[in-house]
Coordinates of C-alpha atoms in Angstrom, one line a residue:
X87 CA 0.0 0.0 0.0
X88 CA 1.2 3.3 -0.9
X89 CA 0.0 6.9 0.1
X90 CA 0.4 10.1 -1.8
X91 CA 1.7 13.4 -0.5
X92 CA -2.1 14.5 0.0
X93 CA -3.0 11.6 1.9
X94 CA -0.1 11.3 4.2
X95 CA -1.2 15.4 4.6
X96 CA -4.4 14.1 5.5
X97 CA -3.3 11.7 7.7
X98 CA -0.6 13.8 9.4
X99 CA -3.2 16.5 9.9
X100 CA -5.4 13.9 11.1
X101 CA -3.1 12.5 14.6
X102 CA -2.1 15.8 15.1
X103 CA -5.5 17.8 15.8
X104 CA -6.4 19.2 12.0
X105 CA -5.9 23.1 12.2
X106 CA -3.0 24.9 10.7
X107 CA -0.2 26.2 13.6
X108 CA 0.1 29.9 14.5
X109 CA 3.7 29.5 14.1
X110 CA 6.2 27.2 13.0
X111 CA 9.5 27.1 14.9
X112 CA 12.0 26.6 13.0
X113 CA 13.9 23.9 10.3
X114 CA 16.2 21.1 11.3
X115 CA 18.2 19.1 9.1
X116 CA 19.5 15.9 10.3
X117 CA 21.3 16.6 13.5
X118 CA 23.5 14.0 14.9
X119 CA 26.7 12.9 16.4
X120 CA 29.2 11.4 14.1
X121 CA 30.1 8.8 16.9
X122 CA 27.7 6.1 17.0
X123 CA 28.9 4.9 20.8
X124 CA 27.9 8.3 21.8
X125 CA 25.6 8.7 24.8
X126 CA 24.2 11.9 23.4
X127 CA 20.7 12.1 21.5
X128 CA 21.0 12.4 17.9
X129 CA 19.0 15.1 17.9
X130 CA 20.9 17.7 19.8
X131 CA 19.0 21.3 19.9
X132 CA 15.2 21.9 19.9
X133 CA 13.4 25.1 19.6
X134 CA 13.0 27.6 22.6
X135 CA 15.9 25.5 24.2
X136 CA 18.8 27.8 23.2
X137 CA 22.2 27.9 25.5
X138 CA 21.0 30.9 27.7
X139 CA 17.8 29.7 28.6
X140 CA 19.5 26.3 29.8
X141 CA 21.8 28.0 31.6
X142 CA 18.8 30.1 33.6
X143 CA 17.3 26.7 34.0
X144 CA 20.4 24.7 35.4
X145 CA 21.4 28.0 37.7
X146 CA 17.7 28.0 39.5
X147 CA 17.5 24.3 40.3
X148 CA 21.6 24.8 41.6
X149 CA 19.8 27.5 43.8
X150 CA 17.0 25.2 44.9
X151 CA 19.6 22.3 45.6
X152 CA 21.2 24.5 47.9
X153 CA 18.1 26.0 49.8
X154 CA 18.6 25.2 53.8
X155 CA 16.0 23.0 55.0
X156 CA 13.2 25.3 56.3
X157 CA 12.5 25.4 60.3
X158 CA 9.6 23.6 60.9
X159 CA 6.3 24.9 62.6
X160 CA 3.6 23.4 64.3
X161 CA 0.1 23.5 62.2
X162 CA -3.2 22.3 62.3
X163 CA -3.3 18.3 62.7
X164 CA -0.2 18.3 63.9
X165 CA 0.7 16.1 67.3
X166 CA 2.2 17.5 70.0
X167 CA 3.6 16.1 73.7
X168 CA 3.4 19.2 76.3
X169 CA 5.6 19.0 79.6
X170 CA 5.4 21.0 82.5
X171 CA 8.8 20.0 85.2
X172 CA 7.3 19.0 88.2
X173 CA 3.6 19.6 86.9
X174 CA 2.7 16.4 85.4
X175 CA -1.3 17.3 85.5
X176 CA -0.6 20.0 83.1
X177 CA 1.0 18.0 80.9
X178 CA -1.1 16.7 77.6
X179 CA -0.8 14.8 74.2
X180 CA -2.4 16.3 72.1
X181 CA -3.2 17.4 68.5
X182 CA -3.5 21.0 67.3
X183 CA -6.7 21.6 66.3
X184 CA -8.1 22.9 62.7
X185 CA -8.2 26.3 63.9
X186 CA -4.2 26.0 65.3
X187 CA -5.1 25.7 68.8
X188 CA -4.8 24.2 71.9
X189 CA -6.5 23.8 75.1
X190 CA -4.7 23.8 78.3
X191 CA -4.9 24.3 81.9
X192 CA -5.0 28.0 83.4
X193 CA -5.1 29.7 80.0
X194 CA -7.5 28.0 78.1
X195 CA -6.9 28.0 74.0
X196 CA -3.4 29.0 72.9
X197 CA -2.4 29.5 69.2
X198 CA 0.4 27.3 68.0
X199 CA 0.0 26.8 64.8
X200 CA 2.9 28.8 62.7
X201 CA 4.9 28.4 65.8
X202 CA 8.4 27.0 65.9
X203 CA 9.0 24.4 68.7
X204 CA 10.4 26.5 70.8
X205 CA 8.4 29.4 70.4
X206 CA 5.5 27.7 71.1
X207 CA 6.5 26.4 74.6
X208 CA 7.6 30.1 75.3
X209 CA 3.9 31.1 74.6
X210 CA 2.7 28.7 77.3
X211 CA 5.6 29.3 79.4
X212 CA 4.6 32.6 79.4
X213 CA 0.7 31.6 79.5
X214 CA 1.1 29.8 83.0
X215 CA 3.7 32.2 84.4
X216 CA 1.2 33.8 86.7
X217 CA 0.2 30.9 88.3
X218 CA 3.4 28.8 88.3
X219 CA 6.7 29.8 89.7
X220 CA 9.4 29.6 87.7
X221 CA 7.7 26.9 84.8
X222 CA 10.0 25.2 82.8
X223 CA 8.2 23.8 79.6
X224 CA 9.0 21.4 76.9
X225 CA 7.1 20.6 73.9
X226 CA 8.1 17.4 71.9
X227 CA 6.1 16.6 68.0
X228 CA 4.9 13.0 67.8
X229 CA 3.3 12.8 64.5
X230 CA 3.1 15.6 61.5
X231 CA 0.4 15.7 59.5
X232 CA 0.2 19.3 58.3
X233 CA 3.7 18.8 56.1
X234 CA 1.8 18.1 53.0
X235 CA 2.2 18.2 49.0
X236 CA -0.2 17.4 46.6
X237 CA 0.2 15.5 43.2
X238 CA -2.7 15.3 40.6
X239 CA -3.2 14.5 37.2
X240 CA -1.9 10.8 35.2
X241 CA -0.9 9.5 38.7
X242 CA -2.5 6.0 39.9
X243 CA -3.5 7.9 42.9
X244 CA -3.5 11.3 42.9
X245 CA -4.1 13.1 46.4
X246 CA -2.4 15.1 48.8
X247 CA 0.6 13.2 51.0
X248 CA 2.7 13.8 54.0
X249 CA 6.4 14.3 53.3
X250 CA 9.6 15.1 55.2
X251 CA 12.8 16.7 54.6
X252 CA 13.9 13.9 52.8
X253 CA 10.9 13.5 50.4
X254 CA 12.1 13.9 46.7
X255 CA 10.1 14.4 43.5
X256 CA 10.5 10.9 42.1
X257 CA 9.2 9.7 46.0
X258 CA 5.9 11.3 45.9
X259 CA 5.4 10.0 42.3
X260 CA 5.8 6.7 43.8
X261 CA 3.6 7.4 46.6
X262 CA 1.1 8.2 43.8
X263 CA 1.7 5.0 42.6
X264 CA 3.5 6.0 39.4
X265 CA 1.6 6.3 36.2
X266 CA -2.0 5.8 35.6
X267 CA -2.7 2.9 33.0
X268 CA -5.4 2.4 30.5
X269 CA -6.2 0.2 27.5
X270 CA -5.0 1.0 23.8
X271 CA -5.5 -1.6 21.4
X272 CA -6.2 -4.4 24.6
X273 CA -2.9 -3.3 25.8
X274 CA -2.1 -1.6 28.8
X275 CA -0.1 1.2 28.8
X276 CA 1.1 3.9 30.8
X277 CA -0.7 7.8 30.3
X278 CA 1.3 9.8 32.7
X279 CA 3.6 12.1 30.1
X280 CA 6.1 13.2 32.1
X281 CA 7.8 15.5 29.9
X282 CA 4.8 18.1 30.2
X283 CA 4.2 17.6 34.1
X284 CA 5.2 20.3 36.2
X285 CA 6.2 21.0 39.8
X286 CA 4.8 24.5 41.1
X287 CA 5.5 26.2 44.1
X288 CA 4.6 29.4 45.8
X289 CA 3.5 30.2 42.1
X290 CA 6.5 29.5 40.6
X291 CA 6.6 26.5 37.7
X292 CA 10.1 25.1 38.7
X293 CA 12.2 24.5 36.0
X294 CA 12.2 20.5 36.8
X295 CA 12.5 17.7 33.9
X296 CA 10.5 14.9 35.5
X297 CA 11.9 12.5 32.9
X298 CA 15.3 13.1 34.0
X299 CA 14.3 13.0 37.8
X300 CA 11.9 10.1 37.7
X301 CA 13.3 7.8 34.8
X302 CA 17.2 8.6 35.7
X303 CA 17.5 9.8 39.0
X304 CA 19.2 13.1 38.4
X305 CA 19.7 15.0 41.4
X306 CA 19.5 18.1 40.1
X307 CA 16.3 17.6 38.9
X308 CA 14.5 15.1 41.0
X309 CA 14.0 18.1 44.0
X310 CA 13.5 17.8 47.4
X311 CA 9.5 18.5 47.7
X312 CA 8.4 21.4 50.1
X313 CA 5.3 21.7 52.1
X314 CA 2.7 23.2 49.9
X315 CA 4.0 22.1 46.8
X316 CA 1.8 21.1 44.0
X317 CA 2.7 19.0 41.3
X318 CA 0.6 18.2 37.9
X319 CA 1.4 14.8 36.2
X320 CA 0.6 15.6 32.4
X321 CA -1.7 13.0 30.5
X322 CA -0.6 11.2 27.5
X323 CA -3.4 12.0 24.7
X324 CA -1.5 9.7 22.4
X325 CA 0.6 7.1 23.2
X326 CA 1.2 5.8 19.8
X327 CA 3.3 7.0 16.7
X328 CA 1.9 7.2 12.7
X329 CA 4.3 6.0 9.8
X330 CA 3.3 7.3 6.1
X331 CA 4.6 7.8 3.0
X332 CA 6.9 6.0 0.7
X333 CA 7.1 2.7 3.3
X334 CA 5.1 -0.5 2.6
X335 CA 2.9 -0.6 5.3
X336 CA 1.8 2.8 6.3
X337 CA -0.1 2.8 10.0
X338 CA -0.1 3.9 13.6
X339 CA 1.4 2.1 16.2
X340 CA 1.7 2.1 19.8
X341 CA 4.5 4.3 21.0
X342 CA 6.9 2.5 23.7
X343 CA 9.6 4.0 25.9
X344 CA 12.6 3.6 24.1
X345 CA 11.6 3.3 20.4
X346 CA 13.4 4.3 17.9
X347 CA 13.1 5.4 14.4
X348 CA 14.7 2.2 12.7
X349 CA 12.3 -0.2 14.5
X350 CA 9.4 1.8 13.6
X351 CA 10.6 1.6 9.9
X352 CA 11.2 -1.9 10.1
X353 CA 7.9 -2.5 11.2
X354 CA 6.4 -0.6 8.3
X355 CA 8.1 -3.1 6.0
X356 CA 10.7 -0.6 5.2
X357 CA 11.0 2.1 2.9
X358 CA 10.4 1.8 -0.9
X359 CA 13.1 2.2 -3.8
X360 CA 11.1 5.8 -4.1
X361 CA 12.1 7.2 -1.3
X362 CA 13.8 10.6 -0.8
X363 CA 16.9 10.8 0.9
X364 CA 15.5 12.4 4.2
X365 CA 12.9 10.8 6.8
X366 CA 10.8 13.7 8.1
X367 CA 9.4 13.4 11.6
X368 CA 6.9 16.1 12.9
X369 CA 7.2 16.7 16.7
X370 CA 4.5 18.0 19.5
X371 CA 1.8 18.6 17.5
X372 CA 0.5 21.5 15.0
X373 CA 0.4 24.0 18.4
X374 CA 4.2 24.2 18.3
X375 CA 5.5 22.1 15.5
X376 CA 9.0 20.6 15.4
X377 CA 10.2 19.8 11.7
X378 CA 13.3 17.4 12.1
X379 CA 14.9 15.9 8.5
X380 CA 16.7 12.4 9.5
X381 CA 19.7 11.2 7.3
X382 CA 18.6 7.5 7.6
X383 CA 21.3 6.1 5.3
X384 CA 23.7 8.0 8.3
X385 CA 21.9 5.8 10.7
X386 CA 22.5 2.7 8.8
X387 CA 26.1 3.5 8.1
X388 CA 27.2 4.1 11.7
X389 CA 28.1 7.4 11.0
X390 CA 25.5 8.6 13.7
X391 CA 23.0 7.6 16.5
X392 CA 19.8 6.1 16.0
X393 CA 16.6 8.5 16.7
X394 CA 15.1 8.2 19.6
X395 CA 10.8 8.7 18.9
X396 CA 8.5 10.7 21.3
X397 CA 4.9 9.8 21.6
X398 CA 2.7 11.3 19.0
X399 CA 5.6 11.5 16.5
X400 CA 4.7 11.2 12.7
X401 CA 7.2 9.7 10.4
X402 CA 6.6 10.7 6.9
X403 CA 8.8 9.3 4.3
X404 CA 8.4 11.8 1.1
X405 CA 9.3 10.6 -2.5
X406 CA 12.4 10.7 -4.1
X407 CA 11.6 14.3 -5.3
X408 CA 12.1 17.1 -3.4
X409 CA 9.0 19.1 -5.3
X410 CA 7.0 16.1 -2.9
X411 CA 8.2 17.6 0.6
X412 CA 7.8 20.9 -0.4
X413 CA 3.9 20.3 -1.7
X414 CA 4.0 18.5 1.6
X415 CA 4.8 21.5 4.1
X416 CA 2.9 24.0 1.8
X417 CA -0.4 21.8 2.7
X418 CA 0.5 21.6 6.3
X419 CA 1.3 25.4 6.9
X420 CA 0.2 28.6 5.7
X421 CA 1.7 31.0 3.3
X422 CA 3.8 32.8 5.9
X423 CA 5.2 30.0 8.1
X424 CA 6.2 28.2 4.4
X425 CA 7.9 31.6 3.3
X426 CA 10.0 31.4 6.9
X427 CA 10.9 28.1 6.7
X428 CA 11.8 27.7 3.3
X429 CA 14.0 31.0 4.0
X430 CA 14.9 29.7 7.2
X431 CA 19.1 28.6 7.4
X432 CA 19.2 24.9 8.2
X433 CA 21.3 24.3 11.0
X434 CA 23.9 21.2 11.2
X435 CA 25.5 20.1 14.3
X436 CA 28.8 18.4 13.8
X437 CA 31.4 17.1 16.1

């Protein structure tokens, strides 16, 4: 089976939402490394990803790495063991209640909540002072409840949890029981897409890769999590990846971690004898489009890495005439964004 420029259009247009982008980033030839044993992506440099911003990123979470660990203070749910010396009676355990108090002998309700430990036995030191000489008193926490963060979204259960100081990102996705699963095609697969979650705090979107934290334990990235912290786990909307074009068997598969471009081509039955020299593959959707030309021959030769796919990818294979990919990205972008990127200087990454 075959399919013509306009129908691999069609069916591009099709997985990827069927409107026409307000922008188009940019062009990208094949970009690899000429090492094949290198540990590097092949594809080395996206769009919005330039060397300052990076830089911004890696500087922020280096600042958040080196935080001090804040002082706790008592909250709401929080229990608490009270000691008077040598006045046992007014002693208590006892759990601050939702309005951050207390009740306890001579002074009745006492406000501890967004106390440190010792400020708070200073308020009841200072509480019982008229009526005991001298008071000398102690409070010790038995259980924390109020040191919370909550994860929602793709997670298998989403809610909010009780951390400590040594709670990290990739922790409290496991306390959420990882991904969320559902069925695609009777299989069961994974929906959580990690490399759109995010981590906010006090309003701030932290500049965190989860894949990198969760999948490989960076340090940098897999944060220590703060009280009040709220983290989104991004859903999959298509865990699968399209092949058209000059291939024998054009069709959409299911995406799986780790695939890469050569399997998925393989699986189509290969390429044709018609084929043009570059593989296109068109990234993240027609929102923010990333246009990446893949020297497939390279691949074979050794002369650089395998590509790694991304779920939603589609792989178009174009004839052996260039007039076929240019017909192509005319159909698939307006007037403007084809003037740009036709215009546009393709960019080659060497070694």
């Amino acid at each position: 089976m075959r399919i013509s420029a306009n129908m691999a259009v069609l069916l591009a247009v099709s997985v990827l939402g069927g409107c026409y982008p307000d922008r188009w980033t940019r062009n990208y030839n094949s970009v690899f490394e000429a090492n094949s044993s290198s540990d590097e992506n092949a594809i080395v440099e996206e769009s919005g990803q330039d060397a300052e911003t990076l830089a911004q990123q890696e500087l922020r979470l280096r600042e958040l790495a080196a935080d001090e660990e804040p002082v706790y203070r008592m909250n709401a749910g929080d229990e608490i063991e009270i000691r008077v010396y040598d006045h046992p009676d007014i002693g208590m355990v006892t759990r601050i209640g939702p309005d951050g108090t207390i009740g306890i002998a001579f002074i009745g309700q006492v406000k501890l909540s967004g106390l440190t430990i010792a400020e708070g036995a200073e308020t009841i030191r200072l509480g019982i002072l008229p009526y005991i000489k001298n008071p000398v008193v102690s409070i010790t926490v038995r259980s924390v409840l109020s040191e919370t963060a909550t994860i929602t979204g793709a997670c298998s259960k989403p809610g909010v949890y009780i951390i400590s100081n040594a709670t990290r990102l990739a922790d409290l996705y496991a306390l959420a029981g990882a991904s969320a699963e559902r069925l695609f095609n009777g299989v069961d697969v994974d929906v959580a897409d990690l490399e759109h979650s995010v981590l906010v705090r006090k309003g701030e979107i932290l500049p965190v890769d989860f894949v990198k934290a969760i999948n490989y334990g960076d340090t940098l990235h897999n944060v220590r999590i703060r009280r009040g912290d709220y983290v989104f786990i991004a859903q999959r909307l298509e865990a699968s990846v399209t092949i058209c074009g000059e291939v024998k068997n054009p069709h959409k598969r299911l995406f799986e971690p780790g695939m890469g471009l050569l399997e998925t081509l393989t699986a189509a039955g290969w390429m044709l004898d018609t084929h043009w020299k570059h593989v296109i593959i068109i990234r993240d959707g027609l929102s923010s489009p990333k246009l990446y030309k893949v020297d497939v021959d390279g691949i074979l030769a050794g002369k650089c890495k395998n590509v790694p796919l991304k779920s939603g990818d589609v792989i178009y294979v174009p004839k052996d005439d260039i007039s076929e990919y240019n017909v192509f990205v005319k159909k698939l972008m307006p007037t403007a964004q084809l003037v740009n990127l036709l215009s546009s200087r393709i960019t080659a990454i060497t070694n």
